[in-house]
Tab-separated table of N, CA, C and O in Angstrom:
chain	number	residue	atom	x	y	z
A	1	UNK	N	22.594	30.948	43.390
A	1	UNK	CA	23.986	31.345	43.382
A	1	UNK	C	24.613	31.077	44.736
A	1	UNK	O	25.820	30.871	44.870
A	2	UNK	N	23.820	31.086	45.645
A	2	UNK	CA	24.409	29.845	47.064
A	2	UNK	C	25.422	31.898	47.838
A	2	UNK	O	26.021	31.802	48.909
A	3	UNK	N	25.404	33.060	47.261
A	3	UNK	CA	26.358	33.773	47.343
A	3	UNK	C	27.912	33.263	47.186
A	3	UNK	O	28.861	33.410	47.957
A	4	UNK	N	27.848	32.761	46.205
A	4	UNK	CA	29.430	32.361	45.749
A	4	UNK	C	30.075	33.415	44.631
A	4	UNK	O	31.262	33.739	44.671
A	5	UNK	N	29.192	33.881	43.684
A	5	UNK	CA	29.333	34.666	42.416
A	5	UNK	C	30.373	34.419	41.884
A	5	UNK	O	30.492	33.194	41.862
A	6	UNK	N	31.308	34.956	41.380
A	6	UNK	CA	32.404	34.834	40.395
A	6	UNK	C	33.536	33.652	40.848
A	6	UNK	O	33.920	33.647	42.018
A	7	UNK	N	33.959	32.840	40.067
A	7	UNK	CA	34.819	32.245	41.029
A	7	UNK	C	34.443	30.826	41.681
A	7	UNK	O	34.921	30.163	42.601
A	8	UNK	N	33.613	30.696	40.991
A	8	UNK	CA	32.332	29.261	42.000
A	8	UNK	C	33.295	27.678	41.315
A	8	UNK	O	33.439	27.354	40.136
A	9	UNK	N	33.796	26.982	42.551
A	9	UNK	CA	34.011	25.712	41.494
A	9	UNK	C	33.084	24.839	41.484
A	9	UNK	O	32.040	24.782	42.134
A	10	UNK	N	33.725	23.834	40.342
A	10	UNK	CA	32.577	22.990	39.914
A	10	UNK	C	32.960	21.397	40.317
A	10	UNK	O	33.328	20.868	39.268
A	11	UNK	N	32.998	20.769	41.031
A	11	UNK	CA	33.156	19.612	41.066
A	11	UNK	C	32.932	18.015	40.447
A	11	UNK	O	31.940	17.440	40.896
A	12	UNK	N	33.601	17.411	39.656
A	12	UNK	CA	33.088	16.549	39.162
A	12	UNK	C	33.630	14.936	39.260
A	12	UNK	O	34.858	14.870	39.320
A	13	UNK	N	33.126	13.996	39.278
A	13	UNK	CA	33.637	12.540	39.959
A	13	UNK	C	34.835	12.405	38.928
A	13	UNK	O	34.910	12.503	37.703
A	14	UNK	N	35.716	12.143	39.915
A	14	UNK	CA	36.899	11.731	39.255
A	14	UNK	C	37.116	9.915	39.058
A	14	UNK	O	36.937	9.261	40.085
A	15	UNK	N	37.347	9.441	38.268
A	15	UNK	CA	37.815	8.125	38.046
A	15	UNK	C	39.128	7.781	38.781
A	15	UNK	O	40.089	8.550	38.755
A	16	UNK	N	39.146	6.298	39.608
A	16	UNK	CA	40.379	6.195	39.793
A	16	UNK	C	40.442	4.753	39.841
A	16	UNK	O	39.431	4.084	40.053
A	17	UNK	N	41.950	4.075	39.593
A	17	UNK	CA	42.465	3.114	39.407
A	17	UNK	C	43.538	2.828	40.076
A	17	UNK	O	44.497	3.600	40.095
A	18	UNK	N	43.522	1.455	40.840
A	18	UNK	CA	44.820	1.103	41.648
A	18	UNK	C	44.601	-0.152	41.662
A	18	UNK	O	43.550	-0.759	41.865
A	19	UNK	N	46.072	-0.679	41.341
A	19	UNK	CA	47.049	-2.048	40.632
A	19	UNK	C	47.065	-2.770	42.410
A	19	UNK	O	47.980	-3.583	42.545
A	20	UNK	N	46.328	-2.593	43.497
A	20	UNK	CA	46.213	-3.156	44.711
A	20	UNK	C	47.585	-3.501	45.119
A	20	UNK	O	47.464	-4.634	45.585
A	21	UNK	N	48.446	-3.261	45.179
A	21	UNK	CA	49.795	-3.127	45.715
A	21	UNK	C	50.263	-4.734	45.072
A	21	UNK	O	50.625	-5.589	45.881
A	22	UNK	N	50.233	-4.972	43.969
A	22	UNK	CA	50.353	-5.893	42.756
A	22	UNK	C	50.672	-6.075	41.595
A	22	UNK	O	49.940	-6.296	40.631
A	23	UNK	N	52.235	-5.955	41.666
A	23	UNK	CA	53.016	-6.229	40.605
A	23	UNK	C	54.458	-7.135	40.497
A	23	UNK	O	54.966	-7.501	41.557
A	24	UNK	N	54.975	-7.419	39.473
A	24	UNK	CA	56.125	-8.262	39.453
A	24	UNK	C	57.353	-7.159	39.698
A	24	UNK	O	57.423	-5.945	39.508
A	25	UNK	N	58.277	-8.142	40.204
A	25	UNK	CA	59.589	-7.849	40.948
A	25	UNK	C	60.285	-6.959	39.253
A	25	UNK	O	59.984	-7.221	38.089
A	26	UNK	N	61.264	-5.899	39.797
A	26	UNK	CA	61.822	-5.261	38.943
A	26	UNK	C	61.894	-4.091	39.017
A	26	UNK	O	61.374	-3.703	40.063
A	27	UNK	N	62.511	-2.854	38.075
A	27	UNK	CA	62.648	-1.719	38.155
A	27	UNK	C	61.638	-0.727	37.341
A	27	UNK	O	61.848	0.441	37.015
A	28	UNK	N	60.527	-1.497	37.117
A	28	UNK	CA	59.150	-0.756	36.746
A	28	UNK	C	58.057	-1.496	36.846
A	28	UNK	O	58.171	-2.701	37.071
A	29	UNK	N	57.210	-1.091	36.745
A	29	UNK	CA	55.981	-1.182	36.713
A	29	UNK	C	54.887	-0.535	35.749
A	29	UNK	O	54.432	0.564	36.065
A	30	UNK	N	54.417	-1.208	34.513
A	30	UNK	CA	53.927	-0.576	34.018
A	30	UNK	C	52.220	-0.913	33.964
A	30	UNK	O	51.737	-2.007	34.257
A	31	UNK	N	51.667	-0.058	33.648
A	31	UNK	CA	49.885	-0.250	33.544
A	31	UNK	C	49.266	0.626	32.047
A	31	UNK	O	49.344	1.811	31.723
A	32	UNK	N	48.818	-0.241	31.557
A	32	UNK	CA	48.337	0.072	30.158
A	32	UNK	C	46.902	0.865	30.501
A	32	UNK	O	46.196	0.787	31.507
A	33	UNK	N	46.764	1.547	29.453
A	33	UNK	CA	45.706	2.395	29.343
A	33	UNK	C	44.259	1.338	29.125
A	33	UNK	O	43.190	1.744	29.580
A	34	UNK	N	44.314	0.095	28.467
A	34	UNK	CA	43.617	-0.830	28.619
A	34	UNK	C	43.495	-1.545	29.584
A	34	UNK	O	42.633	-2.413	29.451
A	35	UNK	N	44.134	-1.522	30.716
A	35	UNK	CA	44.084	-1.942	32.271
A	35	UNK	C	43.730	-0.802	32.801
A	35	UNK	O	42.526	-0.802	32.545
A	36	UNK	N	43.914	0.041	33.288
A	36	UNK	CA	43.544	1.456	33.632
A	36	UNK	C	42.088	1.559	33.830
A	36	UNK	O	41.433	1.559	34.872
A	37	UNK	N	41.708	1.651	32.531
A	37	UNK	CA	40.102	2.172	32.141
A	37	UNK	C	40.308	3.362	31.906
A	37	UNK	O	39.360	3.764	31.231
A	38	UNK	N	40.972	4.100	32.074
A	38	UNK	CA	40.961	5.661	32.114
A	38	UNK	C	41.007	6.478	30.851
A	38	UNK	O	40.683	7.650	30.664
A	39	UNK	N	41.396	5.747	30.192
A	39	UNK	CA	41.421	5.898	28.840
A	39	UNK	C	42.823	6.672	28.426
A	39	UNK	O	43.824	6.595	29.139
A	40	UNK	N	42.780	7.509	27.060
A	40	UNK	CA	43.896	7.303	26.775
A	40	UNK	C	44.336	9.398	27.159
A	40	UNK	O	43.656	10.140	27.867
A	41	UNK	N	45.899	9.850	26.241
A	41	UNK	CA	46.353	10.943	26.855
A	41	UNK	C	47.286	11.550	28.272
A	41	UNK	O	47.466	10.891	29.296
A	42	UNK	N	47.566	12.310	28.140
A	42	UNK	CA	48.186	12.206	29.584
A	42	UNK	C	47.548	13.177	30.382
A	42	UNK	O	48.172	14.170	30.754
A	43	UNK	N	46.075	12.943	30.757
A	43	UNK	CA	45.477	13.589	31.506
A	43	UNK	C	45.204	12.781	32.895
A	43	UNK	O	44.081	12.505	33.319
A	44	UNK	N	46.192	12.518	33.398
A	44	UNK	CA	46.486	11.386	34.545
A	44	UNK	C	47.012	11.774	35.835
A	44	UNK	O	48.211	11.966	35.629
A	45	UNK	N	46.810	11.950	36.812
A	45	UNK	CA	47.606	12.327	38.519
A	45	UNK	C	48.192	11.001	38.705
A	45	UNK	O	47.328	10.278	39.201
A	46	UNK	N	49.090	10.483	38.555
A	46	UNK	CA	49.516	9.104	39.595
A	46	UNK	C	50.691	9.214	40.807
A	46	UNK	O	51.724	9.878	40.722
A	47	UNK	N	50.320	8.499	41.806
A	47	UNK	CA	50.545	8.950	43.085
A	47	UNK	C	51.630	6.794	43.163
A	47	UNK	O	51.403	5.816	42.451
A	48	UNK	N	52.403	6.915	44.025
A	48	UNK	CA	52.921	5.600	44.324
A	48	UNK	C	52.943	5.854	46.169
A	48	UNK	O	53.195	6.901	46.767
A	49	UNK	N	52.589	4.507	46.740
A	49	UNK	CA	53.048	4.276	47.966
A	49	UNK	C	53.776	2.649	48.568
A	49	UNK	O	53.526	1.471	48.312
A	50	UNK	N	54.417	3.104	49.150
A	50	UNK	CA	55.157	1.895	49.849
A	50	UNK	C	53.696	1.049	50.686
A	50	UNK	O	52.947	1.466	51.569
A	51	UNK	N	53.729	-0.071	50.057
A	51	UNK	CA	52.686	-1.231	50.668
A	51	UNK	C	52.708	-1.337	52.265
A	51	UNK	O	51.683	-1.338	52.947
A	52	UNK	N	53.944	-1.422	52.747
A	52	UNK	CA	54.354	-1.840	54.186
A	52	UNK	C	54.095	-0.484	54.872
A	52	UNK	O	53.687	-0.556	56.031
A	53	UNK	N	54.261	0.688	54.359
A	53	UNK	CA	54.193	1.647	55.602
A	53	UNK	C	52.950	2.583	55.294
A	53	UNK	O	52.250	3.057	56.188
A	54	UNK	N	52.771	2.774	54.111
A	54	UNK	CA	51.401	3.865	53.547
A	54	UNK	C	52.285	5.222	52.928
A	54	UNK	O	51.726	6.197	52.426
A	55	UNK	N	53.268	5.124	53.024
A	55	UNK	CA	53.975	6.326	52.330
A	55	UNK	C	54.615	6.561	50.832
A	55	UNK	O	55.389	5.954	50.093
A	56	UNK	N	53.820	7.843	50.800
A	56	UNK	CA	54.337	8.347	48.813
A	56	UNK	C	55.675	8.136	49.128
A	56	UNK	O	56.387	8.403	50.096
A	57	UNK	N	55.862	7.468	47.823
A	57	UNK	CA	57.187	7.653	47.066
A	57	UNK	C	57.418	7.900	46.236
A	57	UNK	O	56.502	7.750	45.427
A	58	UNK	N	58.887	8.534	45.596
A	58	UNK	CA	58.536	9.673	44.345
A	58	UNK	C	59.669	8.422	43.167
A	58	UNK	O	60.867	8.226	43.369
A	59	UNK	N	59.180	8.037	42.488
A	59	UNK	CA	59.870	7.177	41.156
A	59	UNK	C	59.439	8.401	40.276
A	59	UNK	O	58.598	9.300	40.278
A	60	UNK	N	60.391	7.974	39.588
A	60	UNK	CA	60.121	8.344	37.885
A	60	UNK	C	58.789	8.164	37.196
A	60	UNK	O	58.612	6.947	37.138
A	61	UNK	N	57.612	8.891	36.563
A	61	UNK	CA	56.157	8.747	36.538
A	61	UNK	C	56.493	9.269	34.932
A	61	UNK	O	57.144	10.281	34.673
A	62	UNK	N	55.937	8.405	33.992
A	62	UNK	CA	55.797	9.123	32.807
A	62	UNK	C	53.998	8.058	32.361
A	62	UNK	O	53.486	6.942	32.448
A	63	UNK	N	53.745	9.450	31.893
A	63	UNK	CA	52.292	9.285	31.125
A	63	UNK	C	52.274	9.111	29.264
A	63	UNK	O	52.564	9.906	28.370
A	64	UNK	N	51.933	8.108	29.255
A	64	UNK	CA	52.273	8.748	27.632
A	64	UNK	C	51.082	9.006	26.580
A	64	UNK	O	49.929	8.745	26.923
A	65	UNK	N	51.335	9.476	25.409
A	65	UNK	CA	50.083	9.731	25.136
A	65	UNK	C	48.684	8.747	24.713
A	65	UNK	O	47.534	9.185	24.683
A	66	UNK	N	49.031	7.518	24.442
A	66	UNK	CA	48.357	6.875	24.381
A	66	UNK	C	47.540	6.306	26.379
A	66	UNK	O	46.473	5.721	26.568
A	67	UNK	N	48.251	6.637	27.134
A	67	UNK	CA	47.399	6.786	28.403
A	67	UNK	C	48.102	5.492	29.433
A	67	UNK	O	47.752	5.076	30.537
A	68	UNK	N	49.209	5.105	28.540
A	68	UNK	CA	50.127	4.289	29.702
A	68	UNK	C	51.147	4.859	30.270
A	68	UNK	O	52.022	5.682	29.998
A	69	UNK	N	50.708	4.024	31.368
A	69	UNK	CA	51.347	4.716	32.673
A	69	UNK	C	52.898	3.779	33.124
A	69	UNK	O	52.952	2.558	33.270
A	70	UNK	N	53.626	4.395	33.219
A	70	UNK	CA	55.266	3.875	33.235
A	70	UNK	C	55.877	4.194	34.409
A	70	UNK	O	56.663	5.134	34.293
A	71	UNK	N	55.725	3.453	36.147
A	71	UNK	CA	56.486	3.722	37.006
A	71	UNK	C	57.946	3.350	36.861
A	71	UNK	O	58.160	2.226	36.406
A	72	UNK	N	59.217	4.273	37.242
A	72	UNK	CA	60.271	3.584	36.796
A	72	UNK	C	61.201	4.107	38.257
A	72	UNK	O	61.414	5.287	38.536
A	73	UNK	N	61.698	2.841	39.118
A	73	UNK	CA	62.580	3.173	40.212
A	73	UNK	C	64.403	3.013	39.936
A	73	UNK	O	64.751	2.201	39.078
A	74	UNK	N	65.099	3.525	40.420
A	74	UNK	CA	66.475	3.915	40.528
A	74	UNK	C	67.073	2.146	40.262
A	74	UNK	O	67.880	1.932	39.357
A	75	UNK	N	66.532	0.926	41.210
A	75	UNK	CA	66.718	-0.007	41.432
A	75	UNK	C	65.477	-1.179	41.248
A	75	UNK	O	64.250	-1.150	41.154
A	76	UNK	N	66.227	-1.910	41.252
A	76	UNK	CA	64.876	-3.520	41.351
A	76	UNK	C	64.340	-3.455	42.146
A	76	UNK	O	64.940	-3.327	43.213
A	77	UNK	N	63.162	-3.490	42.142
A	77	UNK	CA	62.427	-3.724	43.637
A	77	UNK	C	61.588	-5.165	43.763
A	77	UNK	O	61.333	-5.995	42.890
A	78	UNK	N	61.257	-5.141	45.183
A	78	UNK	CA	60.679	-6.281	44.882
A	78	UNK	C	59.178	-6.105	44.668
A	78	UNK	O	58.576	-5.036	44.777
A	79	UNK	N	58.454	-7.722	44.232
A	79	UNK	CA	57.375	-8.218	44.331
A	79	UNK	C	56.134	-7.338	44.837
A	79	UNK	O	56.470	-6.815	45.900
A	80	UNK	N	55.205	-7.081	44.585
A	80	UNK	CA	53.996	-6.506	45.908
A	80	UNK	C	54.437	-5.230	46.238
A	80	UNK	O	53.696	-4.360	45.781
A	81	UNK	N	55.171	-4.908	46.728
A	81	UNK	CA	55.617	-3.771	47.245
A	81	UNK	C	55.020	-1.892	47.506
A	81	UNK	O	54.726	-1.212	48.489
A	82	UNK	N	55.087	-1.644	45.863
A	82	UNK	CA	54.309	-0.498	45.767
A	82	UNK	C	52.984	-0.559	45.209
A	82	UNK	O	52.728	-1.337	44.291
A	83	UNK	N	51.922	0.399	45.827
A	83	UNK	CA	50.443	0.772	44.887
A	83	UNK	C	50.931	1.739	44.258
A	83	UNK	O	51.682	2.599	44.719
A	84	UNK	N	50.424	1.622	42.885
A	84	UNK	CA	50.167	2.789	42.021
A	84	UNK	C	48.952	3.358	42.086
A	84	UNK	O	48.300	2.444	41.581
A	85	UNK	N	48.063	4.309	42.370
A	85	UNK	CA	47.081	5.330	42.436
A	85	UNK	C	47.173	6.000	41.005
A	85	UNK	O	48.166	6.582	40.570
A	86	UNK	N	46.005	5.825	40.366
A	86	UNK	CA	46.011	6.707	38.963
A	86	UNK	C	44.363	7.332	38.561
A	86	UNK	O	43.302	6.801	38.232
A	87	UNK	N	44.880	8.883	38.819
A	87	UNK	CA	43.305	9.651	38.850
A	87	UNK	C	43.151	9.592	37.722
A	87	UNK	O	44.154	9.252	37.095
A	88	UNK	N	41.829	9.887	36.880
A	88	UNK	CA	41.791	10.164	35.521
A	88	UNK	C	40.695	11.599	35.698
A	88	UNK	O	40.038	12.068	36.628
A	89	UNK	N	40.909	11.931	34.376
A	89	UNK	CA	39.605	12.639	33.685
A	89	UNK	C	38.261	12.549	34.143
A	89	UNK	O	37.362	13.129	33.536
């Protein structure tokens, strides 16, 4: 019991997936649950960062239930630009 008793967490490897700051120019970005690996549901964390500086940015994030993942920004963006980060199950 390590003296932890009630309350003990459990840790377990999380899966993760990232599109390497690699996608086409436009106002989304999407990644299929068959690109992913992660399989399907919206049991998903996805995180976005700006390529050039290392910083989150907050777009529009929808999961859907089949397990694709739908970044969607205000404007076009370009080329390369953002990583998508996507934890799974």
């Amino acid at each position: 019991d390590a003296g932890l008793g009630r309350g003990k967490l459990a840790f377990t490897a999380a899966a993760v997936y990232t599109n390497g700051g690699t996608h086409s120019a436009g106002s989304s970005i999407s990644i299929s649950a068959a690109t992913h690996g992660l399989g399907s549901g919206r049991d998903k964390v996805v995180r976005v960062y700006d390529v050039s500086t290392g910083s989150e940015v907050f777009p529009d994030i929808t999961v859907a239930s089949n397990g694709d993942v739908t970044v969607t920004f205000g404007a076009s963006q370009s080329a390369n630009t953002f990583e998508v980060v996507i934890h799974g199950a």
